[in-house]
Amino acid sequence: MPATPDLPPQVFRQAVEQAALAISITDAKANILYANPAFERVTGYKLAEVLGNNQSMLSYKVTPGLVYESLWAQLARQRAWNGMLVNRRSDGSRYLADLTITPVVGADGKTSHFLGMHRDVTEVHHLERQVQNQKAMIESVVDAAQVAICLLDERDHVVLDNQEYKKLIGDLGREPASTLLTNLRQQMGAGFDLARRRRQAVRHREVKVELAGGGHGQATRWFACALSWFEEQDASADAFYEPTRRHYLLLTAQDITELKRQQEAIRINSLAALLTEQERIQSLRETLAGAVYQLEGPLNTLTAAVRLLERRRGKGEDSAERNECQREDAFDVAIDTALRDSRTALDTLRACIPHQQNEVMQPLNLNEVLRDVLKMATADLLGSGIVVEWYPAAELPPVRGGATQLAATFRHLLANAIEAMNERRVGDQGRERLVRLFTQFHADHVEVILEDTGPGIPAEWRYKVFEPFFTTKGAARGHLGMGLSMAQDTVSRHGGLIDVDPDYAEGCRVRVQFPLGAARDGMPT
Ligand code: FAD
């Protein structure tokens, strides 16, 4: 060792004496030859009580033998040893000693002494264990949660997740966090980046995720997502005097697919019930109006005939004719009564026509309207073994319209297609039962095309099918022939056109066109 001429030897002793660490010097067999005041403070033993005793007097005997074996093996190689031992104080209480033993090697190369330095780290250990316990507890709670949870660093890398989240990775086949965050960003727009910049919490946002290659109807999953941020102090040595913070994003996602399905089923059922009721009222209205119209014709003819008769009588008023008129008085009274009663009956019939209610006109995405219509018809389509091919336009501008009126119209057109295909015809065997539904976006209008592989509509009926009371099925089978007439009425009120394509030979193709932004506000249903 190099000489330290400037440092008087007693400084070494004073330094050891005054050190805050418990220091002891032993012989080669660990018998204590010296202990400093800090040793007395930590162990509770007076110097006189320890001198000459083996260091093992501090052992609480719960430290595994293996630890001592490795301690002594290390010292035998004349290397310093550091480790934790459970020590017992003079009052019997225990503490955890963080001990470093350094062999003191003499000029002969042999270990003459050992220098032991230790400090009580019970409190530090207690805190560490507490942190570990809490971490384990939090992890098990997080793992047991029925909600997918993950923690993302500032580069959106997942640094922590739970079992539900891991399951989601398997289900989605990709990193759920990035999918959910992308969808959230699309849904919230600029609000997402603002919330992120300001680290504002985002609560309960419903996010839809489409699964690639999922089964029919099972491909969409819904999650209720929440975001919150938390800060972590950088624990590295560099940041000891210059604290820096790391920010983490906590993403939770609860699978609400089942709830959504139930809500959707309730919505579709309510919509179907509403449409059925409205169809019933509209059909009643159209039927009564048609009946009034049909009765008005003969009544007007009768009225005109009576007037003609009266005029004729007025011309030849001689005595013979007057006698004749008197004989006809009773007949006239009967005719007048019949005419008056008929008009009263017609007025009563008119009064019975249900009032039309205005439906709020709003921008509608026809893809969504048609999707609902298909859902409502699912049972009928499956029951009839009809395959549906649905080709929605990827981009479809909204059309202003009455949601229930349009849904009712398309529901009726689809019901017609199903019914047509259910009619057995000669040569139908082996024919594919198919409904194709398209939406298309043209420069100034949106078009819906509904094709079926049924018997089709003959060319001569192309326009007739839209007339009121025209039916090929007969009133006996519950058909009044008002459906297409009502559909045409609804489409016309939306400023649109409906027709049957005469060039379509595979069955029937109905085309419905709506102009973009032309419908009137508040339309009668
Ligand atoms: P022991 O019978 O003493 O020994 C247990 C095992 O240790 C034996 O199986 C043997 O393989 C090995 N061993 C023991 N003595 C020697 C030796 N001289 N040479 C080679 N191998 C040996 N122990 C504590 O519990 N607390 C302390 O604070 C502590 N401080 C120490 C400070 C110094 C400077 C030194 C040198 C040792 C210290 N020890 C301390 C170790 C202590 O000396 C004992 O080895 C230990 O306490 C185990 O004691 P024991 O009676 O249970 O078993």
Coordinates of N, CA, C and O in Angstrom, one line a residue, residues 189-254:
G189 N -61.8 12.5 -33.3 CA -61.2 13.6 -34.1 C -60.2 14.4 -33.4 O -59.4 13.8 -32.6
A190 N -60.2 15.7 -33.5 CA -59.2 16.5 -32.9 C -59.2 16.5 -31.4 O -58.2 16.7 -30.7
G191 N -60.4 16.1 -30.8 CA -60.6 16.0 -29.4 C -59.7 15.0 -28.8 O -59.2 15.2 -27.6
F192 N -59.3 14.0 -29.6 CA -58.5 12.9 -29.0 C -57.1 13.5 -28.8 O -56.5 13.3 -27.7
D193 N -56.5 14.2 -29.8 CA -55.2 14.7 -29.7 C -55.1 15.8 -28.6 O -54.1 15.9 -27.9
L194 N -56.2 16.5 -28.5 CA -56.2 17.6 -27.5 C -56.2 16.9 -26.1 O -55.4 17.3 -25.2
A195 N -57.0 15.9 -25.9 CA -57.1 15.2 -24.6 C -55.7 14.6 -24.3 O -55.2 14.6 -23.2
R196 N -55.1 14.1 -25.3 CA -53.8 13.5 -25.2 C -52.7 14.5 -24.8 O -51.9 14.3 -23.9
R197 N -52.8 15.7 -25.5 CA -51.8 16.7 -25.2 C -52.0 17.2 -23.8 O -51.0 17.5 -23.1
R198 N -53.2 17.4 -23.4 CA -53.5 18.0 -22.1 C -53.5 16.9 -21.0 O -53.8 17.2 -19.8
R199 N -53.4 15.7 -21.4 CA -53.5 14.5 -20.5 C -54.8 14.5 -19.7 O -54.8 14.3 -18.5
Q200 N -55.8 14.7 -20.5 CA -57.2 14.7 -19.8 C -57.7 13.3 -20.0 O -57.5 12.6 -21.0
A201 N -58.4 12.9 -18.9 CA -59.0 11.6 -18.9 C -60.2 11.5 -20.0 O -60.8 12.5 -20.2
V202 N -60.3 10.4 -20.6 CA -61.4 10.1 -21.5 C -62.2 9.0 -20.9 O -61.7 7.9 -20.6
R203 N -63.5 9.3 -20.7 CA -64.3 8.3 -20.0 C -65.3 7.6 -21.0 O -65.9 8.3 -21.9
H204 N -65.6 6.4 -20.8 CA -66.6 5.6 -21.4 C -66.9 6.0 -22.9 O -67.9 6.6 -23.2
R205 N -66.0 5.6 -23.7 CA -66.2 5.8 -25.2 C -66.5 4.5 -25.8 O -65.7 3.5 -25.6
E206 N -67.6 4.3 -26.5 CA -67.8 3.0 -27.1 C -67.1 2.9 -28.5 O -67.3 3.8 -29.3
V207 N -66.3 1.9 -28.6 CA -65.5 1.7 -29.8 C -65.9 0.4 -30.5 O -66.0 -0.6 -29.8
K208 N -66.0 0.5 -31.8 CA -66.4 -0.7 -32.5 C -65.1 -1.2 -33.2 O -64.3 -0.5 -33.8
V209 N -64.9 -2.5 -33.1 CA -63.8 -3.1 -33.8 C -64.3 -4.3 -34.7 O -65.0 -5.1 -34.3
E210 N -63.9 -4.2 -35.9 CA -64.3 -5.2 -36.9 C -63.2 -6.3 -36.9 O -62.0 -6.0 -37.1
L211 N -63.6 -7.5 -36.7 CA -62.6 -8.6 -36.7 C -62.5 -9.2 -38.1 O -63.5 -9.5 -38.8
A212 N -61.3 -9.2 -38.6 CA -61.1 -9.8 -39.9 C -61.3 -11.3 -39.9 O -60.9 -12.0 -39.0
G213 N -62.1 -11.8 -40.9 CA -62.4 -13.2 -41.0 C -63.3 -13.8 -39.9 O -63.3 -14.9 -39.7
G214 N -64.0 -12.9 -39.2 CA -64.9 -13.4 -38.2 C -66.2 -14.0 -38.8 O -66.4 -13.8 -40.0
G215 N -66.9 -14.8 -38.0 CA -68.1 -15.4 -38.6 C -69.2 -14.4 -38.8 O -69.1 -13.3 -38.4
H216 N -70.3 -14.9 -39.5 CA -71.4 -14.0 -39.9 C -72.0 -13.4 -38.6 O -72.4 -14.1 -37.7
G217 N -72.0 -12.1 -38.5 CA -72.7 -11.5 -37.3 C -71.8 -11.4 -36.1 O -72.1 -10.8 -35.1
Q218 N -70.7 -12.2 -36.1 CA -69.9 -12.2 -34.9 C -68.6 -11.4 -35.1 O -67.8 -11.3 -34.3
A219 N -68.5 -10.7 -36.3 CA -67.3 -10.1 -36.7 C -67.1 -8.7 -36.0 O -66.0 -8.2 -36.0
T220 N -68.2 -8.2 -35.4 CA -68.0 -6.9 -34.8 C -68.0 -7.0 -33.3 O -68.8 -7.7 -32.7
R221 N -67.0 -6.4 -32.7 CA -66.9 -6.4 -31.2 C -67.0 -4.9 -30.8 O -66.5 -4.0 -31.4
W222 N -67.6 -4.7 -29.6 CA -67.7 -3.4 -29.0 C -67.0 -3.3 -27.7 O -67.1 -4.3 -26.9
F223 N -66.3 -2.2 -27.5 CA -65.6 -2.0 -26.2 C -65.9 -0.6 -25.6 O -66.0 0.3 -26.4
A224 N -66.2 -0.6 -24.3 CA -66.3 0.7 -23.6 C -64.9 1.0 -23.1 O -64.3 0.3 -22.3
C225 N -64.3 2.1 -23.7 CA -62.9 2.4 -23.4 C -62.8 3.6 -22.5 O -63.6 4.5 -22.6
A226 N -61.7 3.6 -21.7 CA -61.4 4.8 -20.9 C -59.9 5.0 -21.0 O -59.2 4.1 -21.0
L227 N -59.5 6.3 -20.9 CA -58.1 6.6 -20.9 C -57.8 7.5 -19.7 O -58.6 8.3 -19.4
S228 N -56.7 7.2 -19.1 CA -56.2 8.1 -18.0 C -54.7 8.1 -18.1 O -54.1 7.2 -18.6
W229 N -54.1 9.2 -17.6 CA -52.7 9.3 -17.6 C -52.1 9.3 -16.3 O -52.8 9.7 -15.3
F230 N -50.9 8.8 -16.1 CA -50.2 9.0 -14.8 C -48.7 9.2 -15.0 O -48.2 8.8 -16.0
E231 N -48.2 9.9 -14.1 CA -46.8 10.4 -14.2 C -45.9 9.5 -13.3 O -46.4 9.1 -12.2
E232 N -44.7 9.2 -13.7 CA -43.8 8.4 -12.9 C -42.5 9.2 -12.8 O -42.0 9.8 -13.8
Q233 N -42.0 9.3 -11.6 CA -40.7 10.0 -11.4 C -39.6 9.0 -11.9 O -39.6 7.8 -11.6
D234 N -38.7 9.6 -12.7 CA -37.6 8.8 -13.2 C -36.7 8.3 -12.0 O -36.3 9.1 -11.2
A235 N -36.6 7.0 -11.9 CA -35.9 6.4 -10.7 C -34.4 6.3 -10.9 O -33.7 5.8 -10.0
S236 N -33.9 6.7 -12.1 CA -32.4 6.5 -12.3 C -31.6 7.5 -11.5 O -32.1 8.5 -11.1
A237 N -30.3 7.1 -11.3 CA -29.4 8.0 -10.6 C -29.3 9.4 -11.2 O -29.2 10.4 -10.5
D238 N -29.3 9.4 -12.6 CA -29.2 10.7 -13.3 C -30.2 11.7 -12.9 O -30.0 12.9 -12.8
A239 N -31.4 11.1 -12.6 CA -32.5 12.0 -12.3 C -32.7 12.3 -10.8 O -33.7 12.9 -10.4
F240 N -31.7 11.9 -10.0 CA -31.8 12.1 -8.5 C -32.0 13.5 -8.2 O -32.8 13.9 -7.4
Y241 N -31.1 14.4 -8.7 CA -31.2 15.8 -8.4 C -31.9 16.6 -9.4 O -32.3 17.8 -9.2
E242 N -32.2 16.0 -10.6 CA -33.0 16.7 -11.6 C -34.1 15.8 -12.0 O -34.1 15.1 -13.0
P243 N -35.2 15.8 -11.2 CA -36.3 14.9 -11.4 C -36.9 15.1 -12.8 O -37.1 16.2 -13.2
T244 N -37.0 14.0 -13.4 CA -37.7 14.0 -14.7 C -38.9 13.1 -14.6 O -38.9 12.1 -13.8
R245 N -40.0 13.4 -15.4 CA -41.2 12.5 -15.2 C -41.4 11.8 -16.5 O -41.2 12.3 -17.6
R246 N -41.9 10.6 -16.4 CA -42.4 9.8 -17.5 C -43.9 9.7 -17.5 O -44.4 9.6 -16.4
H247 N -44.5 9.8 -18.6 CA -46.0 9.8 -18.7 C -46.4 8.4 -19.3 O -45.9 8.0 -20.3
Y248 N -47.4 7.9 -18.6 CA -48.0 6.6 -19.1 C -49.4 6.8 -19.3 O -50.1 7.5 -18.6
L249 N -49.9 6.0 -20.3 CA -51.3 6.1 -20.6 C -51.9 4.8 -20.2 O -51.5 3.7 -20.6
L250 N -53.0 4.9 -19.4 CA -53.7 3.7 -18.9 C -54.9 3.5 -19.8 O -55.8 4.4 -19.8
L251 N -55.0 2.4 -20.5 CA -56.2 2.2 -21.4 C -57.0 1.0 -20.8 O -56.4 -0.1 -20.5
T252 N -58.2 1.2 -20.6 CA -59.1 0.1 -20.1 C -60.1 -0.1 -21.2 O -60.7 0.9 -21.8
A253 N -60.4 -1.4 -21.5 CA -61.4 -1.7 -22.5 C -62.3 -2.8 -22.0 O -61.9 -3.9 -21.8
Q254 N -63.6 -2.5 -21.8 CA -64.5 -3.5 -21.4 C -65.4 -4.0 -22.6 O -65.9 -3.2 -23.3

